[in-house]
Coordinates of C-alpha atoms in Angstrom, one line a residue:
X25 CA 65.9 91.8 139.0
X26 CA 67.3 94.8 140.8
X27 CA 71.1 95.2 140.4
X28 CA 73.3 95.9 143.4
X29 CA 76.2 98.2 142.7
X30 CA 79.3 99.3 144.6
X31 CA 79.0 102.6 146.2
X32 CA 80.8 105.4 144.3
X33 CA 81.7 108.4 146.5
X34 CA 79.6 111.0 144.9
X35 CA 76.9 113.1 146.6
X36 CA 73.3 111.9 146.7
X37 CA 71.0 114.8 147.1
X38 CA 67.3 115.7 146.8
X39 CA 65.9 118.9 145.2
X40 CA 62.3 120.0 145.2
X41 CA 63.0 123.6 144.2
X42 CA 65.6 125.2 141.9
X43 CA 68.9 126.1 143.4
X44 CA 70.2 129.7 143.4
X45 CA 70.7 130.4 139.7
X46 CA 74.3 131.4 138.8
X47 CA 75.6 133.9 136.4
X48 CA 76.9 131.0 134.2
X49 CA 75.3 127.6 134.2
X50 CA 77.5 125.0 135.9
X51 CA 77.6 122.9 132.7
X52 CA 80.2 125.6 131.5
X53 CA 83.5 125.3 133.3
X54 CA 87.2 125.2 132.6
X55 CA 88.3 122.2 130.5
X56 CA 84.9 121.8 128.9
X57 CA 84.2 120.5 125.4
X58 CA 81.9 122.4 123.1
X59 CA 80.1 120.6 120.2
X60 CA 81.8 121.3 116.9
X61 CA 80.2 122.3 113.6
X62 CA 76.9 123.6 115.1
X63 CA 75.6 126.6 116.8
X64 CA 76.1 126.1 120.6
X65 CA 74.0 127.7 123.3
X66 CA 75.6 129.4 126.3
X67 CA 73.4 130.6 129.2
X68 CA 73.1 131.7 132.7
X69 CA 71.2 134.2 134.9
X70 CA 71.6 137.8 135.9
X71 CA 69.5 141.0 136.3
X72 CA 66.6 141.2 133.9
X73 CA 67.5 143.3 130.8
X74 CA 71.3 143.1 131.5
X75 CA 73.5 142.8 128.4
X76 CA 75.8 139.7 128.1
X77 CA 78.6 139.1 125.6
X78 CA 80.3 135.7 125.0
X79 CA 83.4 135.4 122.9
X80 CA 85.6 132.5 121.9
X81 CA 88.2 131.9 119.1
X82 CA 87.9 135.6 117.9
X83 CA 84.1 135.4 117.6
X84 CA 81.6 137.2 119.8
X85 CA 77.9 137.0 120.4
X86 CA 75.7 139.3 122.5
X87 CA 72.3 138.9 124.2
X88 CA 70.2 140.3 127.0
X89 CA 68.6 138.6 130.1
X90 CA 64.9 138.2 129.9
X91 CA 62.3 139.2 132.5
X92 CA 63.1 136.0 134.5
X93 CA 66.8 136.9 134.5
X94 CA 67.9 134.1 132.1
X95 CA 70.2 135.0 129.3
X96 CA 71.2 132.7 126.4
X97 CA 73.4 133.4 123.5
X98 CA 74.2 131.2 120.5
X99 CA 77.8 130.8 119.4
X100 CA 78.6 130.4 115.7
X101 CA 79.7 127.0 114.6
X102 CA 83.3 126.2 115.2
X103 CA 85.5 123.4 113.8
X104 CA 87.3 121.0 116.1
X105 CA 90.2 122.6 117.9
X106 CA 91.5 124.5 120.9
X107 CA 92.4 125.0 123.6
X108 CA 90.6 128.3 123.8
X109 CA 89.5 130.8 126.4
X110 CA 85.8 131.5 126.6
X111 CA 84.9 135.0 127.9
X112 CA 81.5 135.9 129.4
X113 CA 81.1 139.7 130.0
X114 CA 78.1 141.4 131.7
X115 CA 77.3 142.4 135.2
X116 CA 79.9 139.8 136.0
X117 CA 83.0 138.7 134.0
X118 CA 84.0 135.0 133.8
X119 CA 86.8 133.5 131.7
X120 CA 86.9 129.8 131.2
X121 CA 90.3 128.3 130.3
X122 CA 91.4 125.2 128.3
X123 CA 88.1 124.9 126.3
X124 CA 88.1 122.5 123.4
X125 CA 85.7 122.1 120.5
X126 CA 85.0 118.5 119.5
X127 CA 82.2 115.9 119.8
X128 CA 80.1 115.7 123.0
X129 CA 78.3 112.5 124.0
X130 CA 75.8 112.1 126.7
X131 CA 76.3 108.9 128.7
X132 CA 73.3 107.7 130.7
X133 CA 71.6 104.7 132.2
X134 CA 71.9 102.6 135.3
X135 CA 74.8 100.9 137.1
X136 CA 76.6 99.4 134.1
X137 CA 77.0 102.9 132.7
X138 CA 77.8 104.3 136.1
X139 CA 80.5 101.6 136.6
X140 CA 83.8 103.5 136.5
X141 CA 87.2 102.6 134.9
X142 CA 88.7 101.5 138.2
X143 CA 86.1 98.7 138.4
X144 CA 86.7 97.4 134.8
X145 CA 89.0 94.7 133.5
X146 CA 92.7 95.4 133.8
X147 CA 91.9 98.6 135.6
X148 CA 95.4 99.5 136.9
X149 CA 97.0 99.3 133.4
X150 CA 94.1 101.1 131.8
X151 CA 94.3 104.0 134.3
X152 CA 98.1 104.2 134.0
X153 CA 97.7 104.5 130.2
X154 CA 94.8 107.0 130.3
X155 CA 96.8 110.0 129.2
X156 CA 94.3 111.6 126.8
X157 CA 94.1 115.4 127.5
X158 CA 91.6 115.8 124.7
X159 CA 89.0 113.5 126.4
X160 CA 87.1 115.2 129.2
X161 CA 84.2 114.2 131.5
X162 CA 81.4 116.2 133.2
X163 CA 79.9 114.2 136.0
X164 CA 76.3 115.0 137.1
X165 CA 75.7 114.2 140.8
X166 CA 72.9 112.0 141.9
X167 CA 69.9 114.2 142.5
X168 CA 66.1 113.7 142.3
X169 CA 63.5 116.5 141.8
X170 CA 59.8 116.7 141.6
X171 CA 59.9 119.2 138.8
X172 CA 62.4 120.3 136.1
X173 CA 65.5 122.0 137.5
X174 CA 67.6 124.7 135.8
X175 CA 71.0 124.0 137.5
X176 CA 72.9 121.4 139.5
X177 CA 75.8 121.3 142.0
X178 CA 78.8 119.7 140.2
X179 CA 82.6 120.1 140.2
X180 CA 83.1 120.7 136.5
X181 CA 84.7 119.2 133.6
X182 CA 87.8 116.9 134.2
X183 CA 90.6 116.3 131.8
X184 CA 91.4 112.6 131.3
X185 CA 94.7 111.6 133.0
X186 CA 96.0 108.7 135.1
X187 CA 94.9 110.8 138.1
X188 CA 91.3 111.3 137.0
X189 CA 90.4 108.4 134.6
X190 CA 89.6 105.9 137.3
X191 CA 86.4 107.8 138.0
X192 CA 85.3 108.2 134.4
X193 CA 82.3 106.1 133.3
X194 CA 84.0 103.0 132.0
X195 CA 81.7 102.4 129.0
X196 CA 81.8 106.1 128.2
X197 CA 85.6 106.3 128.4
X198 CA 86.3 103.3 126.3
X199 CA 83.7 104.5 123.7
X200 CA 85.2 108.0 123.7
X201 CA 88.8 106.6 123.5
X202 CA 87.9 104.7 120.4
X203 CA 86.3 107.7 118.7
X204 CA 89.2 110.0 119.7
X205 CA 91.8 107.6 118.3
X206 CA 89.9 107.1 115.1
X207 CA 88.7 110.7 114.4
X208 CA 91.5 112.7 116.1
X209 CA 89.0 115.2 117.6
X210 CA 88.4 116.1 121.2
X211 CA 85.7 114.1 122.9
X212 CA 83.5 115.3 125.8
X213 CA 81.5 112.9 127.9
X214 CA 78.6 114.1 130.0
X215 CA 78.1 111.3 132.6
X216 CA 74.6 111.3 133.9
X217 CA 73.6 107.9 135.2
X218 CA 72.4 106.2 138.4
X219 CA 72.6 102.5 139.3
X220 CA 69.4 100.5 139.8
X221 CA 67.2 103.0 138.1
X222 CA 64.1 102.6 135.9
X223 CA 63.9 104.1 132.4
X224 CA 60.8 106.1 133.2
X225 CA 62.7 108.1 135.8
X226 CA 64.8 109.6 132.9
X227 CA 61.9 110.9 130.8
X228 CA 59.9 114.1 131.3
X229 CA 56.2 114.3 132.3
X230 CA 55.3 115.4 128.7
X231 CA 57.4 112.6 127.2
X232 CA 55.7 109.9 129.3
X233 CA 52.1 111.2 129.2
X234 CA 51.2 109.6 125.8
X235 CA 52.0 106.1 127.2
X236 CA 49.5 106.7 130.0
X237 CA 51.0 103.9 132.2
X238 CA 52.7 106.4 134.4
X239 CA 50.1 109.1 134.8
X240 CA 49.0 108.1 138.3
X241 CA 52.5 108.0 139.6
X242 CA 53.3 111.4 138.1
X243 CA 50.1 112.8 139.7
X244 CA 51.1 111.4 143.0
X245 CA 54.5 112.9 142.7
X246 CA 53.0 116.4 142.1
X247 CA 50.6 115.9 145.1
X248 CA 53.6 115.1 147.4
X249 CA 55.4 118.2 146.2
X250 CA 52.4 120.3 147.0
X251 CA 51.3 118.5 150.3
X252 CA 50.8 120.7 153.3
X253 CA 53.3 120.4 156.3
X254 CA 52.0 118.1 159.0
X255 CA 49.5 116.3 156.8
X256 CA 49.6 112.5 156.6
X257 CA 52.0 111.5 153.9
X258 CA 50.6 109.9 150.7
X259 CA 52.5 106.7 151.7
X260 CA 50.8 106.5 155.1
X261 CA 47.4 107.2 153.4
X262 CA 48.1 104.4 150.9
X263 CA 49.0 101.9 153.6
X264 CA 45.8 102.8 155.6
X265 CA 43.7 102.2 152.5
X266 CA 45.5 99.2 150.9
X267 CA 47.6 97.3 153.4
X268 CA 45.7 94.7 155.5
X269 CA 48.5 94.7 158.1
X270 CA 48.3 98.4 158.7
X271 CA 44.5 98.4 159.2
X272 CA 44.5 95.2 161.3
X273 CA 47.4 96.1 163.6
X274 CA 49.9 93.4 162.6
X275 CA 52.6 95.5 164.3
X276 CA 51.1 95.0 167.7
X277 CA 53.0 93.4 170.6
X278 CA 50.2 90.9 171.3
X279 CA 49.1 90.3 167.8
X280 CA 48.6 86.5 167.2
X281 CA 50.7 85.4 164.3
X282 CA 50.9 81.6 165.1
X283 CA 48.7 80.7 162.1
X284 CA 50.9 82.5 159.6
X285 CA 53.3 80.2 157.7
X286 CA 57.0 80.3 158.5
X287 CA 59.8 81.3 156.1
X288 CA 63.5 81.2 156.7
X289 CA 65.2 84.6 156.5
X290 CA 67.1 86.2 154.9
X291 CA 65.5 85.5 151.5
X292 CA 65.0 87.5 148.3
X293 CA 61.4 86.5 147.5
X294 CA 61.3 87.5 143.8
X295 CA 62.2 84.3 141.9
X296 CA 62.1 82.1 145.0
X297 CA 60.2 78.9 145.3
X298 CA 57.6 80.6 147.6
X299 CA 54.4 80.6 145.4
X300 CA 52.7 83.6 146.9
X301 CA 55.9 85.7 146.8
X302 CA 57.9 84.6 143.8
X303 CA 56.3 87.1 141.4
X304 CA 54.8 89.7 143.7
X305 CA 55.6 93.4 144.3
X306 CA 53.9 94.9 147.3
X307 CA 53.9 94.8 151.1
X308 CA 54.8 91.6 153.1
X309 CA 54.8 91.5 156.9
X310 CA 57.4 89.4 158.9
X311 CA 57.1 88.7 162.6
X312 CA 59.0 86.7 165.2
X313 CA 59.5 86.6 168.9
X314 CA 62.8 86.9 170.8
X315 CA 63.1 85.4 174.2
X316 CA 65.2 87.6 176.6
X317 CA 66.5 87.0 180.1
X318 CA 65.9 89.3 183.1
X319 CA 69.5 90.5 182.7
X320 CA 68.6 91.9 179.3
X321 CA 65.3 93.4 180.2
X322 CA 65.1 97.2 180.0
X323 CA 68.5 97.6 178.3
X324 CA 69.0 99.8 175.2
X325 CA 69.8 97.7 172.2
X326 CA 70.5 97.8 168.5
X327 CA 68.4 95.9 166.0
X328 CA 70.3 95.0 162.8
X329 CA 68.5 93.5 159.9
X330 CA 71.0 93.8 157.0
X331 CA 69.8 95.0 153.6
X332 CA 66.1 95.1 152.8
X333 CA 64.6 95.5 149.3
X334 CA 63.1 98.2 149.0
X335 CA 61.5 99.9 152.0
X336 CA 60.8 98.8 155.5
X337 CA 59.2 99.9 158.8
X338 CA 60.1 98.1 162.0
X339 CA 58.3 97.7 165.3
X340 CA 59.5 96.2 168.6
X341 CA 56.9 95.3 171.1
X342 CA 54.4 97.4 169.1
X343 CA 56.6 100.6 169.0
X344 CA 58.1 101.8 165.8
X345 CA 61.9 101.9 166.0
X346 CA 62.9 102.6 162.5
X347 CA 62.1 102.9 158.8
X348 CA 64.3 103.1 155.7
X349 CA 64.0 103.3 151.9
X350 CA 66.7 102.1 149.5
X351 CA 67.5 98.5 148.7
X352 CA 71.3 98.9 149.0
X353 CA 71.2 100.3 152.6
X354 CA 71.9 98.1 155.7
X355 CA 69.3 98.5 158.4
X356 CA 70.5 99.3 162.0
X357 CA 67.9 100.6 164.4
X358 CA 68.3 101.8 168.0
X359 CA 65.9 100.2 170.5
X360 CA 65.4 102.6 173.4
X361 CA 66.0 101.6 177.1
X362 CA 62.9 100.3 178.8
X363 CA 61.2 98.8 175.7
X364 CA 62.6 95.3 175.9
X365 CA 61.4 93.0 178.7
X366 CA 62.2 89.6 180.2
X367 CA 60.4 86.8 178.3
X368 CA 59.0 87.1 174.7
X369 CA 59.6 90.3 172.7
X370 CA 57.9 90.8 169.4
X371 CA 59.6 92.1 166.3
X372 CA 57.5 93.1 163.3
X373 CA 58.9 94.2 159.9
X374 CA 56.7 95.5 157.1
X375 CA 58.7 95.1 153.8
X376 CA 57.6 97.1 150.8
X377 CA 59.0 95.9 147.5
X378 CA 58.5 98.4 144.8
X379 CA 60.1 96.6 141.9
X380 CA 62.0 93.3 141.6
X381 CA 64.0 91.6 144.3
X382 CA 62.0 92.0 147.5
X383 CA 62.6 90.9 151.1
X384 CA 65.2 90.7 153.8
X385 CA 68.2 90.1 151.6
X386 CA 70.9 89.4 154.1
X387 CA 73.5 88.3 154.8
X388 CA 72.3 86.1 157.6
X389 CA 75.1 87.2 160.0
X390 CA 73.9 90.8 159.7
X391 CA 70.6 89.9 161.3
X392 CA 70.9 90.2 165.1
X393 CA 69.7 92.0 168.2
X394 CA 72.7 93.5 170.1
X395 CA 72.7 94.4 173.8
X396 CA 75.6 95.6 175.9
X397 CA 77.1 92.8 178.0
X398 CA 74.9 90.2 176.4
X399 CA 75.6 87.8 173.6
X400 CA 73.9 89.0 170.4
X401 CA 70.7 87.2 169.5
X402 CA 70.7 85.9 165.9
X403 CA 67.6 86.9 164.0
X404 CA 68.3 84.7 161.0
X405 CA 66.1 81.7 160.6
X406 CA 62.3 81.2 160.6
X407 CA 59.9 84.2 160.7
X408 CA 56.2 84.2 160.3
X409 CA 55.0 86.1 157.2
X410 CA 51.9 87.3 155.5
X411 CA 51.2 89.4 152.4
X412 CA 49.7 92.7 153.4
X413 CA 49.2 94.3 149.9
X414 CA 49.7 92.9 146.4
X415 CA 50.3 95.7 143.9
X416 CA 48.3 93.8 141.3
X417 CA 45.3 94.2 143.5
X418 CA 45.8 97.8 144.8
X419 CA 45.9 101.4 143.7
X420 CA 49.4 102.5 142.6
X421 CA 51.8 103.1 145.5
X422 CA 52.9 106.7 145.8
X423 CA 56.7 106.4 146.1
X424 CA 58.3 108.9 148.4
X425 CA 60.4 111.5 146.7
X426 CA 63.3 111.7 149.1
X427 CA 66.4 110.3 147.5
X428 CA 64.4 107.6 145.7
X429 CA 65.4 107.7 142.0
X430 CA 62.8 105.1 140.9
X431 CA 59.9 107.5 140.4
X432 CA 58.8 108.6 136.9
X433 CA 60.5 111.9 135.8
X434 CA 62.6 112.6 138.9
X435 CA 66.0 111.9 137.2
X436 CA 65.0 113.7 134.0
X437 CA 64.0 116.7 136.2
X438 CA 67.3 116.8 138.1
X439 CA 69.9 115.2 135.9
X440 CA 68.9 115.9 132.3
X441 CA 66.8 119.1 132.3
X442 CA 69.7 121.3 133.7
X443 CA 71.8 120.3 130.7
X444 CA 69.3 121.7 128.2
X445 CA 70.1 122.9 125.5
X446 CA 73.8 122.1 125.7
X447 CA 75.3 121.1 122.3
X448 CA 75.8 117.4 121.9
X449 CA 76.7 115.0 119.1
X450 CA 74.6 112.1 120.5
X451 CA 73.9 109.8 123.4
X452 CA 74.8 106.3 124.6
X453 CA 72.5 104.4 126.9
X454 CA 73.1 101.3 129.1
X455 CA 70.0 100.5 131.0
X456 CA 67.2 97.9 131.2
X457 CA 68.0 95.6 134.1
X458 CA 65.5 97.5 136.3
X459 CA 62.8 97.3 133.5
X460 CA 63.4 93.7 132.6
X461 CA 60.1 92.5 134.0
X462 CA 58.3 94.9 131.6
X463 CA 59.7 94.1 128.2
X464 CA 56.5 94.9 126.3
X465 CA 56.1 98.2 128.0
X466 CA 59.8 99.0 127.2
X467 CA 58.9 98.8 123.5
X468 CA 57.0 102.0 124.0
X469 CA 58.9 103.5 126.9
X470 CA 62.4 103.6 125.4
X471 CA 61.4 105.2 122.1
X472 CA 59.3 107.7 124.0
X473 CA 62.3 108.6 126.2
X474 CA 64.6 109.0 123.2
X475 CA 62.1 111.1 121.4
X476 CA 61.6 113.2 124.5
X477 CA 65.4 113.9 124.8
X478 CA 65.7 114.7 121.1
X479 CA 62.9 117.2 121.4
X480 CA 64.2 118.8 124.6
X481 CA 67.8 119.3 123.4
X482 CA 66.4 120.9 120.2
X483 CA 69.2 119.5 117.9
X484 CA 67.2 117.2 115.7
X485 CA 67.2 113.4 115.8
X486 CA 70.7 113.1 117.3
X487 CA 72.3 109.7 117.3
X488 CA 71.3 107.4 120.1
X489 CA 73.1 104.1 120.7
X490 CA 71.8 101.4 123.1
X491 CA 73.8 98.7 124.9
X492 CA 71.8 95.5 124.8
X493 CA 71.6 93.6 128.1
X494 CA 74.5 91.2 128.7
X495 CA 74.1 87.5 129.5
X496 CA 73.6 86.9 133.2
X497 CA 72.5 84.2 135.8
X498 CA 72.9 80.5 135.6
X499 CA 72.4 78.9 132.2
X500 CA 69.2 76.8 132.0
X501 CA 69.2 73.3 130.4
X502 CA 66.1 73.6 128.3
X503 CA 64.6 76.3 126.1
X504 CA 62.0 78.6 127.8
X505 CA 60.7 82.0 128.3
X506 CA 62.9 84.9 129.6
X507 CA 62.0 88.4 130.7
X508 CA 65.6 89.5 129.9
X509 CA 65.2 88.1 126.4
X510 CA 62.0 90.1 125.9
X511 CA 63.8 93.3 127.2
X512 CA 66.6 92.7 124.7
X513 CA 64.0 92.3 121.9
X514 CA 62.5 95.7 122.9
X515 CA 66.0 97.2 122.6
X516 CA 66.5 95.6 119.2
X517 CA 63.2 96.8 117.9
X518 CA 63.9 100.4 119.1
X519 CA 67.3 100.3 117.4
X520 CA 65.8 99.0 114.2
X521 CA 62.8 101.3 113.9
X522 CA 63.9 104.6 115.4
X523 CA 65.9 106.8 113.0
X524 CA 69.6 107.4 113.8
X525 CA 69.7 104.6 116.4
X526 CA 71.6 101.4 116.9
X527 CA 72.7 98.9 119.5
X528 CA 75.8 97.2 120.8
X529 CA 75.2 93.5 121.3
X530 CA 77.2 92.1 124.3
X531 CA 75.4 88.7 124.7
X532 CA 78.9 87.0 124.8
X533 CA 80.8 89.1 127.4
X534 CA 78.5 89.0 130.4
X535 CA 79.2 87.1 133.6
X536 CA 76.7 84.5 135.0
X537 CA 77.5 85.5 138.6
X538 CA 77.8 89.2 138.3
X539 CA 75.3 91.7 136.9
X540 CA 78.2 94.1 136.4
X541 CA 80.5 92.4 133.9
X542 CA 83.9 93.9 134.2
X543 CA 84.7 93.9 130.4
X544 CA 83.6 97.4 129.6
X545 CA 86.3 97.8 126.9
X546 CA 84.4 95.7 124.4
X547 CA 81.2 97.4 125.3
X548 CA 82.7 100.8 124.5
X549 CA 84.3 99.4 121.3
X550 CA 81.0 98.0 120.0
X551 CA 79.2 101.3 120.7
X552 CA 82.0 103.1 118.9
X553 CA 81.6 100.8 115.9
X554 CA 77.9 101.8 115.7
X555 CA 78.9 105.5 115.9
X556 CA 81.7 105.3 113.4
X557 CA 79.5 103.6 110.8
X558 CA 76.2 105.4 111.3
X559 CA 77.3 108.8 112.6
X560 CA 80.7 109.3 111.0
X561 CA 80.1 107.3 107.8
X562 CA 83.0 104.9 108.1
X563 CA 82.8 101.9 105.8
X564 CA 83.1 99.2 108.5
X565 CA 81.1 96.2 109.7
X566 CA 79.5 97.6 112.9
X567 CA 77.4 94.8 114.2
X568 CA 77.0 91.0 114.2
X569 CA 74.4 89.1 112.2
X570 CA 70.9 90.5 112.5
X571 CA 67.9 88.3 111.8
X572 CA 66.2 89.2 108.6
X573 CA 63.8 86.4 107.4
X574 CA 62.8 82.9 108.2
X575 CA 61.7 80.5 105.4
X576 CA 60.2 77.1 106.0
X577 CA 61.7 74.4 103.8
X578 CA 60.2 71.0 104.5
X579 CA 61.4 69.8 107.9
X580 CA 63.8 72.8 108.3
X581 CA 63.7 76.5 108.7
X582 CA 66.2 78.6 106.6
X583 CA 67.3 81.9 108.3
X584 CA 68.8 84.8 106.5
X585 CA 70.6 87.8 108.1
X586 CA 71.8 91.3 107.6
X587 CA 75.3 92.4 108.7
X588 CA 77.0 89.1 108.0
X589 CA 80.3 90.9 107.1
X590 CA 82.9 88.5 105.8
X591 CA 80.6 85.6 106.5
X592 CA 78.8 83.7 109.3
X593 CA 80.9 81.9 111.9
X594 CA 80.1 79.2 114.5
X595 CA 82.2 80.2 117.5
X596 CA 83.7 77.0 118.9
X597 CA 82.9 75.1 115.7
X598 CA 79.3 74.2 116.3
X599 CA 76.2 76.3 116.3
X600 CA 74.3 76.1 119.6
X601 CA 71.6 78.2 121.2
X602 CA 68.9 77.6 118.5
X603 CA 65.5 76.2 119.5
X604 CA 62.7 75.2 117.2
X605 CA 58.9 74.6 117.5
X606 CA 55.9 73.7 115.5
X607 CA 52.5 75.4 115.7
X608 CA 52.2 74.2 119.3
X609 CA 55.0 76.6 120.3
X610 CA 56.8 73.8 122.3
X611 CA 60.4 74.7 121.8
X612 CA 63.2 72.1 121.7
X613 CA 66.9 72.5 121.1
X614 CA 67.6 72.4 117.4
X615 CA 70.4 71.3 115.1
X616 CA 71.7 74.3 113.2
X617 CA 74.3 74.6 110.4
X618 CA 75.7 77.4 108.3
X619 CA 74.7 77.0 104.6
X620 CA 76.5 79.8 102.7
X621 CA 75.0 83.1 103.9
X622 CA 72.1 81.4 105.6
X623 CA 71.5 79.0 108.5
X624 CA 69.4 75.8 108.3
X625 CA 67.6 74.9 111.6
X626 CA 65.8 71.6 112.2
X627 CA 65.0 68.9 114.8
X628 CA 63.6 65.4 114.3
X629 CA 61.1 66.2 117.1
X630 CA 59.6 69.0 115.0
X631 CA 58.6 67.7 111.5
X632 CA 56.6 70.8 110.7
X633 CA 58.6 73.8 112.1
X634 CA 56.8 77.1 112.5
X635 CA 59.2 79.2 114.6
X636 CA 62.9 79.5 115.6
X637 CA 64.5 81.2 118.5
X638 CA 68.2 82.0 119.0
X639 CA 69.9 82.9 122.3
X640 CA 66.4 83.3 123.9
X641 CA 67.4 83.1 127.5
X642 CA 68.7 85.3 130.3
X643 CA 72.1 83.6 129.9
X644 CA 72.0 81.9 126.5
X645 CA 74.7 79.9 124.8
X646 CA 75.5 82.4 122.0
X647 CA 77.7 80.9 119.2
X648 CA 76.7 82.8 116.1
X649 CA 79.1 85.5 115.0
X650 CA 80.4 87.1 111.8
X651 CA 83.9 86.9 110.5
X652 CA 84.6 90.3 112.2
X653 CA 84.0 88.7 115.6
X654 CA 80.7 90.4 116.4
X655 CA 77.9 88.3 118.0
X656 CA 74.5 87.9 116.5
X657 CA 71.6 89.6 118.3
X658 CA 69.2 87.2 120.1
X659 CA 65.9 86.9 118.2
X660 CA 62.6 84.9 117.9
X661 CA 60.8 84.5 114.6
X662 CA 57.4 84.0 116.2
X663 CA 57.0 87.8 116.8
X664 CA 58.4 89.1 113.5
X665 CA 56.2 89.8 110.6
X666 CA 55.5 86.9 108.3
X667 CA 57.3 83.7 107.7
X668 CA 57.5 82.4 104.1
X669 CA 56.5 78.8 103.8
X670 CA 57.9 76.9 100.8
X671 CA 56.8 73.4 101.9
X672 CA 53.8 73.4 99.6

């Protein structure tokens, strides 16, 4: 499922070549936070061979620019403190004011990390109270790039105040606020996120290569970057070779579509009850005829189609009138004078769904043909449709670079690479909605991305904390499979197996009708608990119950857990959300009760239990907590190593 997020007024740019390289990298500005207790790199560009001196807090370091003009000096470790002035002297002189030394955290992911404080719960009061001059944020603008970039266009570090906090990342701010209050040190937040994005866009080419799943897409990206001006685009070439509608002329004015089935529009086809579309990514053609009077013939018009997921190309009477990429954009195309005629007029729309969602997504009232002096013609209702290309049966589609962030490597190239090797304490990550249909792949992808970042920053296995996906969508009456549950499992496995990692479980604070739950305070707090316990060594309970072992005992399964804190708790008084199955893997709701530090799970329908699942749904009924009020992570025993059987 592809999340839709409110537009945030920041620049969206595309970069295929490095920008002019400045004397001092734009990551270094007034009000910045340097990472304490470690050697920090400072860098920029000048004439080859030129000497550069950097000084702060009475300490100075010198270096020279290399043959490519880049200079980099390493500051000696500094304790938390400030404010300081940082002086850079060379062919130019720059003095940065109000510099602090503390802990710097990289905040990344998709829209739930991008969501700002002004969109969170109790926003007005939170903003009014946001007087924390030792918390700062550096925002990285939305940019894509075909290759790694060295710099970016930003407006520098901002000091947290009621005037600025509204545009801080909400999860990052609430996380940083908890750390600042508990540790008493300055906190820097580097906010580099983009709503609706896939995880593979945030990793480098080298980081993704061992997985092999993305090699063709990365090769296509390189080919686009090198393509000669005037040549047919890789996308046009793909449609010619793979899309039946393109080769058969389904856009034509006289094309006969009467044998095609009809489907009411608007409709998001992914997850719909349309069998050939419900689980398909690829190209689908939609056609309909609009009857116009002689008074409307020949007039210029505007064709509005609302939002379309992800890309579309539109023809009127066989002539292309528009094309757009980006699922959040509303389509409005001018129809030139002389194209429309009295009688029937054909409209053809080729919709390309890259990932999740898919279709003309509405609203219905946005779909209309508008002509001056004539009542608008509604385009909502039945359209003929036919699948032109199913991704499962074609070569990979070469996504256009443009402003499209959902291409492997393009966000790493433009929004992570320019930060390297800035000193950081660690990273927090809230992403997964856009990879939810590929949970098994995410088991490899997320660890690969984390390892890639750790290698690139060159600061060892720095802490990396993951936000597990929240509960979302309508609750289902019976146990079943769930792509979101599989994605959560991949997040859990990463947090358990990767050194210096952890996760914040938020299965209890999502919203069924909103993929962007507004309670970002508890998300930040739970991330902070992970960091305080694992990074800062605080003796606290940092997580809810974590499944450890399942033991079959006659007609029941006994489950044991780590991180039970002061004890297991059934929120609301009764444990719910447990399902049980025998060897046939037919899960039914189970009875569950707390027995000391364990839980007994059973059902009269399953006399020989073999597996248990808890909160295994996109929006489960999550009731298992510890005394500290932290929820248990969803789990299934049927994929964990070994179940002890004591029935013999």
